[in-house]
C-alpha cells in the first residue's frame, strides 16, 4: 500500500441509471448516478442537466434560440484560453478571515446532514480549491473574504440540486465589530460611555 500525491482533474458525464431520465425534476439523487459511492465522493462538483418539461420554459427557449439564428455570436474562446493560462501563474494564499468563513461553512454543511453520502471530509478540500480557483481567475495573490463568499455561493448551486443549501457565514471582522458595538451600547445604558 502506498499513498501517492497525484492531483488530477477529471470531467465526467453520465446518464441516470433509470432509462436516461431523472426520477425527480428538482433535485439530484446520488443513487441514480451510475458510479460507486467512493468515486462520486471524489468529485468536487456535480451538475445535472435536465430536459425541461414545462411548456413555458420550452417556448421561451425556442423563441430565444430562433432570435439568434443568422446573427453573429461572439467567440471569446481565445481570450478565455489566454486568461486561464495567465491565471495559472498565481498561487494565492488564504487570509485568516477567508479560512474562518470556509471552515464555518464546512462545519455547518457536515453537521447539518450527518448521514449524507456527499458530506465527507473531502468537501472541505473542495471548497478551498474552489475559493483558490476563483481568486486565481481574479488574478489575485490572496484569497480574501469576497473569494470565500463567492466560492460558497457557487458551491451552494451544487447543494441546491441536492436540496442542501447552507447560509454563508459572516466575516469574522463583521462579527467582532457587531459585538463591540453591542458592548458599547450596554456600557452607554449603564452610564459608562458616551456614544456619538
PDB file of C-alpha atoms in Angstrom:
ATOM      1  CA  UNK A   1       0.000   0.000   0.000  1.00  0.00           C
ATOM      2  CA  UNK A   2       1.255   3.450  -0.872  1.00  0.00           C
ATOM      3  CA  UNK A   3      -0.080   6.971  -0.790  1.00  0.00           C
ATOM      4  CA  UNK A   4       0.740   8.881  -3.934  1.00  0.00           C
ATOM      5  CA  UNK A   5       0.054  12.598  -4.204  1.00  0.00           C
ATOM      6  CA  UNK A   6      -1.325  12.988  -7.709  1.00  0.00           C
ATOM      7  CA  UNK A   7      -3.825  15.808  -8.119  1.00  0.00           C
ATOM      8  CA  UNK A   8      -5.893  15.117 -11.183  1.00  0.00           C
ATOM      9  CA  UNK A   9      -8.710  16.909 -12.955  1.00  0.00           C
ATOM     10  CA  UNK A  10     -11.471  14.678 -14.257  1.00  0.00           C
ATOM     11  CA  UNK A  11     -14.559  15.870 -16.065  1.00  0.00           C
ATOM     12  CA  UNK A  12     -17.105  13.096 -16.460  1.00  0.00           C
ATOM     13  CA  UNK A  13     -20.634  12.780 -17.732  1.00  0.00           C
ATOM     14  CA  UNK A  14     -23.209  10.072 -17.253  1.00  0.00           C
ATOM     15  CA  UNK A  15     -26.846   9.365 -17.871  1.00  0.00           C
ATOM     16  CA  UNK A  16     -29.008   8.373 -14.917  1.00  0.00           C
ATOM     17  CA  UNK A  17     -29.493   4.667 -14.368  1.00  0.00           C
ATOM     18  CA  UNK A  18     -33.281   4.863 -14.793  1.00  0.00           C
ATOM     19  CA  UNK A  19     -33.781   4.872 -18.566  1.00  0.00           C
ATOM     20  CA  UNK A  20     -31.860   8.121 -19.048  1.00  0.00           C
ATOM     21  CA  UNK A  21     -34.402  10.111 -17.019  1.00  0.00           C
ATOM     22  CA  UNK A  22     -34.012  11.546 -13.537  1.00  0.00           C
ATOM     23  CA  UNK A  23     -36.693  10.400 -11.131  1.00  0.00           C
ATOM     24  CA  UNK A  24     -37.155  13.915  -9.729  1.00  0.00           C
ATOM     25  CA  UNK A  25     -37.215  17.218 -11.572  1.00  0.00           C
ATOM     26  CA  UNK A  26     -35.785  19.459  -8.882  1.00  0.00           C
ATOM     27  CA  UNK A  27     -33.047  17.513  -7.094  1.00  0.00           C
ATOM     28  CA  UNK A  28     -30.245  15.038  -7.585  1.00  0.00           C
ATOM     29  CA  UNK A  29     -30.490  11.549  -6.191  1.00  0.00           C
ATOM     30  CA  UNK A  30     -26.896  10.320  -5.994  1.00  0.00           C
ATOM     31  CA  UNK A  31     -28.155   6.731  -6.257  1.00  0.00           C
ATOM     32  CA  UNK A  32     -29.151   7.469  -9.859  1.00  0.00           C
ATOM     33  CA  UNK A  33     -25.590   8.294 -10.923  1.00  0.00           C
ATOM     34  CA  UNK A  34     -24.035   5.101 -12.339  1.00  0.00           C
ATOM     35  CA  UNK A  35     -20.857   5.131 -10.261  1.00  0.00           C
ATOM     36  CA  UNK A  36     -19.707   3.707  -6.962  1.00  0.00           C
ATOM     37  CA  UNK A  37     -20.200   5.961  -3.918  1.00  0.00           C
ATOM     38  CA  UNK A  38     -16.445   6.270  -3.199  1.00  0.00           C
ATOM     39  CA  UNK A  39     -15.937   7.542  -6.754  1.00  0.00           C
ATOM     40  CA  UNK A  40     -18.825  10.026  -6.539  1.00  0.00           C
ATOM     41  CA  UNK A  41     -17.361  11.247  -3.261  1.00  0.00           C
ATOM     42  CA  UNK A  42     -14.159  12.246  -5.056  1.00  0.00           C
ATOM     43  CA  UNK A  43     -15.903  14.669  -7.431  1.00  0.00           C
ATOM     44  CA  UNK A  44     -15.855  18.265  -6.204  1.00  0.00           C
ATOM     45  CA  UNK A  45     -18.839  19.404  -8.229  1.00  0.00           C
ATOM     46  CA  UNK A  46     -21.849  17.592  -9.647  1.00  0.00           C
ATOM     47  CA  UNK A  47     -24.221  19.299 -12.070  1.00  0.00           C
ATOM     48  CA  UNK A  48     -27.340  17.773 -13.563  1.00  0.00           C
ATOM     49  CA  UNK A  49     -28.630  18.817 -16.974  1.00  0.00           C
ATOM     50  CA  UNK A  50     -32.306  18.088 -17.358  1.00  0.00           C
ATOM     51  CA  UNK A  51     -34.598  18.344 -20.343  1.00  0.00           C
ATOM     52  CA  UNK A  52     -37.295  20.852 -19.387  1.00  0.00           C
ATOM     53  CA  UNK A  53     -40.874  19.609 -19.302  1.00  0.00           C
ATOM     54  CA  UNK A  54     -42.660  22.899 -18.674  1.00  0.00           C
ATOM     55  CA  UNK A  55     -44.212  24.239 -21.897  1.00  0.00           C
ATOM     56  CA  UNK A  56     -43.453  27.884 -20.993  1.00  0.00           C
ATOM     57  CA  UNK A  57     -39.752  27.143 -20.497  1.00  0.00           C
ATOM     58  CA  UNK A  58     -39.606  25.193 -23.778  1.00  0.00           C
ATOM     59  CA  UNK A  59     -41.428  28.021 -25.576  1.00  0.00           C
ATOM     60  CA  UNK A  60     -39.094  30.690 -24.169  1.00  0.00           C
ATOM     61  CA  UNK A  61     -36.016  28.629 -25.103  1.00  0.00           C
ATOM     62  CA  UNK A  62     -37.318  28.060 -28.634  1.00  0.00           C
ATOM     63  CA  UNK A  63     -38.026  31.755 -29.235  1.00  0.00           C
ATOM     64  CA  UNK A  64     -34.662  32.875 -27.839  1.00  0.00           C
ATOM     65  CA  UNK A  65     -32.871  30.297 -29.981  1.00  0.00           C
ATOM     66  CA  UNK A  66     -34.807  31.483 -33.052  1.00  0.00           C
ATOM     67  CA  UNK A  67     -33.738  35.091 -32.397  1.00  0.00           C
ATOM     68  CA  UNK A  68     -30.103  34.015 -32.579  1.00  0.00           C
ATOM     69  CA  UNK A  69     -30.495  32.368 -35.998  1.00  0.00           C
ATOM     70  CA  UNK A  70     -28.430  34.197 -38.571  1.00  0.00           C
ATOM     71  CA  UNK A  71     -26.778  36.560 -36.072  1.00  0.00           C
ATOM     72  CA  UNK A  72     -23.087  36.517 -35.288  1.00  0.00           C
ATOM     73  CA  UNK A  73     -22.258  35.087 -31.890  1.00  0.00           C
ATOM     74  CA  UNK A  74     -19.022  36.482 -30.433  1.00  0.00           C
ATOM     75  CA  UNK A  75     -16.265  33.944 -29.865  1.00  0.00           C
ATOM     76  CA  UNK A  76     -14.400  34.611 -26.622  1.00  0.00           C
ATOM     77  CA  UNK A  77     -12.606  31.265 -26.528  1.00  0.00           C
ATOM     78  CA  UNK A  78      -9.171  32.720 -27.413  1.00  0.00           C
ATOM     79  CA  UNK A  79      -9.432  35.315 -24.656  1.00  0.00           C
ATOM     80  CA  UNK A  80     -10.576  32.678 -22.147  1.00  0.00           C
ATOM     81  CA  UNK A  81      -7.653  30.406 -23.026  1.00  0.00           C
ATOM     82  CA  UNK A  82      -5.180  33.256 -22.573  1.00  0.00           C
ATOM     83  CA  UNK A  83      -6.785  34.407 -19.311  1.00  0.00           C
ATOM     84  CA  UNK A  84      -6.764  30.912 -17.816  1.00  0.00           C
ATOM     85  CA  UNK A  85      -3.168  30.332 -18.948  1.00  0.00           C
ATOM     86  CA  UNK A  86      -2.102  33.616 -17.312  1.00  0.00           C
ATOM     87  CA  UNK A  87      -4.160  32.903 -14.157  1.00  0.00           C
ATOM     88  CA  UNK A  88      -2.237  29.649 -13.635  1.00  0.00           C
ATOM     89  CA  UNK A  89       0.799  31.757 -12.702  1.00  0.00           C
ATOM     90  CA  UNK A  90      -0.916  32.816  -9.492  1.00  0.00           C
ATOM     91  CA  UNK A  91      -0.782  30.743  -6.321  1.00  0.00           C
ATOM     92  CA  UNK A  92      -2.848  32.737  -3.837  1.00  0.00           C
ATOM     93  CA  UNK A  93      -2.623  32.171  -0.094  1.00  0.00           C
ATOM     94  CA  UNK A  94      -5.655  32.207   2.187  1.00  0.00           C
ATOM     95  CA  UNK A  95      -6.352  35.117   4.511  1.00  0.00           C
ATOM     96  CA  UNK A  96      -7.370  34.168   8.058  1.00  0.00           C
ATOM     97  CA  UNK A  97     -10.845  35.645   7.507  1.00  0.00           C
ATOM     98  CA  UNK A  98     -11.359  33.566   4.361  1.00  0.00           C
ATOM     99  CA  UNK A  99     -10.244  30.416   6.200  1.00  0.00           C
ATOM    100  CA  UNK A 100     -12.670  31.169   9.024  1.00  0.00           C
ATOM    101  CA  UNK A 101     -15.611  31.619   6.662  1.00  0.00           C
ATOM    102  CA  UNK A 102     -14.806  28.465   4.673  1.00  0.00           C
ATOM    103  CA  UNK A 103     -14.267  26.419   7.837  1.00  0.00           C
ATOM    104  CA  UNK A 104     -17.586  27.552   9.340  1.00  0.00           C
ATOM    105  CA  UNK A 105     -19.367  26.736   6.095  1.00  0.00           C
ATOM    106  CA  UNK A 106     -17.861  23.237   6.074  1.00  0.00           C
ATOM    107  CA  UNK A 107     -18.740  22.633   9.738  1.00  0.00           C
ATOM    108  CA  UNK A 108     -22.367  23.660   9.159  1.00  0.00           C
ATOM    109  CA  UNK A 109     -22.524  21.577   5.972  1.00  0.00           C
ATOM    110  CA  UNK A 110     -21.286  18.414   7.687  1.00  0.00           C
ATOM    111  CA  UNK A 111     -23.241  18.757  10.928  1.00  0.00           C
ATOM    112  CA  UNK A 112     -26.487  19.677   9.154  1.00  0.00           C
ATOM    113  CA  UNK A 113     -26.550  16.453   7.093  1.00  0.00           C
ATOM    114  CA  UNK A 114     -24.620  13.894   9.131  1.00  0.00           C
ATOM    115  CA  UNK A 115     -25.721  10.773   7.253  1.00  0.00           C
ATOM    116  CA  UNK A 116     -25.414  12.243   3.769  1.00  0.00           C
ATOM    117  CA  UNK A 117     -23.134  10.369   1.369  1.00  0.00           C
ATOM    118  CA  UNK A 118     -21.998  13.594  -0.298  1.00  0.00           C
ATOM    119  CA  UNK A 119     -20.823  15.104   3.006  1.00  0.00           C
ATOM    120  CA  UNK A 120     -17.359  13.790   3.610  1.00  0.00           C
ATOM    121  CA  UNK A 121     -14.145  15.439   4.787  1.00  0.00           C
ATOM    122  CA  UNK A 122     -13.287  15.842   1.091  1.00  0.00           C
ATOM    123  CA  UNK A 123     -15.894  18.631   0.845  1.00  0.00           C
ATOM    124  CA  UNK A 124     -13.613  20.900   2.887  1.00  0.00           C
ATOM    125  CA  UNK A 125     -10.835  20.480   0.352  1.00  0.00           C
ATOM    126  CA  UNK A 126     -13.312  21.028  -2.487  1.00  0.00           C
ATOM    127  CA  UNK A 127     -14.487  24.345  -1.053  1.00  0.00           C
ATOM    128  CA  UNK A 128     -10.911  25.512  -0.527  1.00  0.00           C
ATOM    129  CA  UNK A 129      -9.964  24.540  -4.101  1.00  0.00           C
ATOM    130  CA  UNK A 130     -12.948  26.443  -5.483  1.00  0.00           C
ATOM    131  CA  UNK A 131     -12.070  29.551  -3.460  1.00  0.00           C
ATOM    132  CA  UNK A 132      -8.470  29.382  -4.654  1.00  0.00           C
ATOM    133  CA  UNK A 133      -9.579  28.930  -8.273  1.00  0.00           C
ATOM    134  CA  UNK A 134     -11.870  31.954  -8.014  1.00  0.00           C
ATOM    135  CA  UNK A 135      -9.009  34.012  -6.617  1.00  0.00           C
ATOM    136  CA  UNK A 136      -6.750  32.847  -9.454  1.00  0.00           C
ATOM    137  CA  UNK A 137      -9.355  33.818 -12.045  1.00  0.00           C
ATOM    138  CA  UNK A 138      -9.447  37.273 -10.457  1.00  0.00           C
ATOM    139  CA  UNK A 139      -5.619  37.335 -10.764  1.00  0.00           C
ATOM    140  CA  UNK A 140      -5.126  37.792  -7.022  1.00  0.00           C
ATOM    141  CA  UNK A 141      -2.359  36.717  -4.657  1.00  0.00           C
ATOM    142  CA  UNK A 142      -4.604  36.406  -1.590  1.00  0.00           C
ATOM    143  CA  UNK A 143      -7.872  34.508  -1.204  1.00  0.00           C
ATOM    144  CA  UNK A 144      -9.939  37.078   0.664  1.00  0.00           C
ATOM    145  CA  UNK A 145     -13.429  37.184   2.183  1.00  0.00           C
ATOM    146  CA  UNK A 146     -15.063  38.019  -1.165  1.00  0.00           C
ATOM    147  CA  UNK A 147     -13.461  34.986  -2.808  1.00  0.00           C
ATOM    148  CA  UNK A 148     -14.579  32.753   0.068  1.00  0.00           C
ATOM    149  CA  UNK A 149     -18.155  34.037  -0.198  1.00  0.00           C
ATOM    150  CA  UNK A 150     -18.110  33.606  -3.984  1.00  0.00           C
ATOM    151  CA  UNK A 151     -16.914  30.009  -3.533  1.00  0.00           C
ATOM    152  CA  UNK A 152     -19.688  29.278  -1.041  1.00  0.00           C
ATOM    153  CA  UNK A 153     -22.342  30.813  -3.300  1.00  0.00           C
ATOM    154  CA  UNK A 154     -21.030  28.748  -6.208  1.00  0.00           C
ATOM    155  CA  UNK A 155     -20.937  25.580  -4.110  1.00  0.00           C
ATOM    156  CA  UNK A 156     -24.477  26.249  -2.897  1.00  0.00           C
ATOM    157  CA  UNK A 157     -25.611  25.837  -6.521  1.00  0.00           C
ATOM    158  CA  UNK A 158     -24.498  22.203  -6.319  1.00  0.00           C
ATOM    159  CA  UNK A 159     -26.020  21.826  -2.852  1.00  0.00           C
ATOM    160  CA  UNK A 160     -29.302  23.281  -4.108  1.00  0.00           C
ATOM    161  CA  UNK A 161     -29.508  20.416  -6.601  1.00  0.00           C
ATOM    162  CA  UNK A 162     -29.020  18.066  -3.648  1.00  0.00           C
ATOM    163  CA  UNK A 163     -31.606  20.091  -1.662  1.00  0.00           C
ATOM    164  CA  UNK A 164     -28.957  21.092   0.881  1.00  0.00           C
ATOM    165  CA  UNK A 165     -28.025  24.753   0.967  1.00  0.00           C
ATOM    166  CA  UNK A 166     -26.019  26.364   3.747  1.00  0.00           C
ATOM    167  CA  UNK A 167     -26.079  30.026   4.700  1.00  0.00           C
ATOM    168  CA  UNK A 168     -22.867  31.955   4.135  1.00  0.00           C
ATOM    169  CA  UNK A 169     -21.089  32.535   7.461  1.00  0.00           C
ATOM    170  CA  UNK A 170     -20.294  36.108   8.423  1.00  0.00           C
ATOM    171  CA  UNK A 171     -16.886  37.705   8.078  1.00  0.00           C
ATOM    172  CA  UNK A 172     -15.126  37.403  11.491  1.00  0.00           C
ATOM    173  CA  UNK A 173     -14.335  41.123  11.372  1.00  0.00           C
ATOM    174  CA  UNK A 174     -18.026  41.944  10.997  1.00  0.00           C
ATOM    175  CA  UNK A 175     -18.863  39.655  13.919  1.00  0.00           C
ATOM    176  CA  UNK A 176     -16.216  41.318  16.104  1.00  0.00           C
ATOM    177  CA  UNK A 177     -17.421  44.777  15.065  1.00  0.00           C
ATOM    178  CA  UNK A 178     -21.059  43.976  15.899  1.00  0.00           C
ATOM    179  CA  UNK A 179     -20.023  42.510  19.249  1.00  0.00           C
ATOM    180  CA  UNK A 180     -18.009  45.645  20.102  1.00  0.00           C
ATOM    181  CA  UNK A 181     -20.973  47.874  19.210  1.00  0.00           C
ATOM    182  CA  UNK A 182     -23.275  45.756  21.401  1.00  0.00           C
ATOM    183  CA  UNK A 183     -20.840  46.031  24.341  1.00  0.00           C
ATOM    184  CA  UNK A 184     -20.517  49.797  23.866  1.00  0.00           C
ATOM    185  CA  UNK A 185     -24.309  50.174  23.802  1.00  0.00           C
ATOM    186  CA  UNK A 186     -24.565  48.222  27.050  1.00  0.00           C
ATOM    187  CA  UNK A 187     -21.950  50.469  28.642  1.00  0.00           C
ATOM    188  CA  UNK A 188     -23.834  53.554  27.456  1.00  0.00           C
ATOM    189  CA  UNK A 189     -27.033  52.288  29.079  1.00  0.00           C
ATOM    190  CA  UNK A 190     -25.223  51.993  32.386  1.00  0.00           C
ATOM    191  CA  UNK A 191     -23.655  55.455  32.052  1.00  0.00           C
ATOM    192  CA  UNK A 192     -20.149  54.204  31.475  1.00  0.00           C
ATOM    193  CA  UNK A 193     -19.556  55.673  27.994  1.00  0.00           C
ATOM    194  CA  UNK A 194     -20.999  58.268  25.654  1.00  0.00           C
ATOM    195  CA  UNK A 195     -21.645  57.255  22.035  1.00  0.00           C
ATOM    196  CA  UNK A 196     -21.905  59.904  19.348  1.00  0.00           C
TER     197      UNK A 196
END
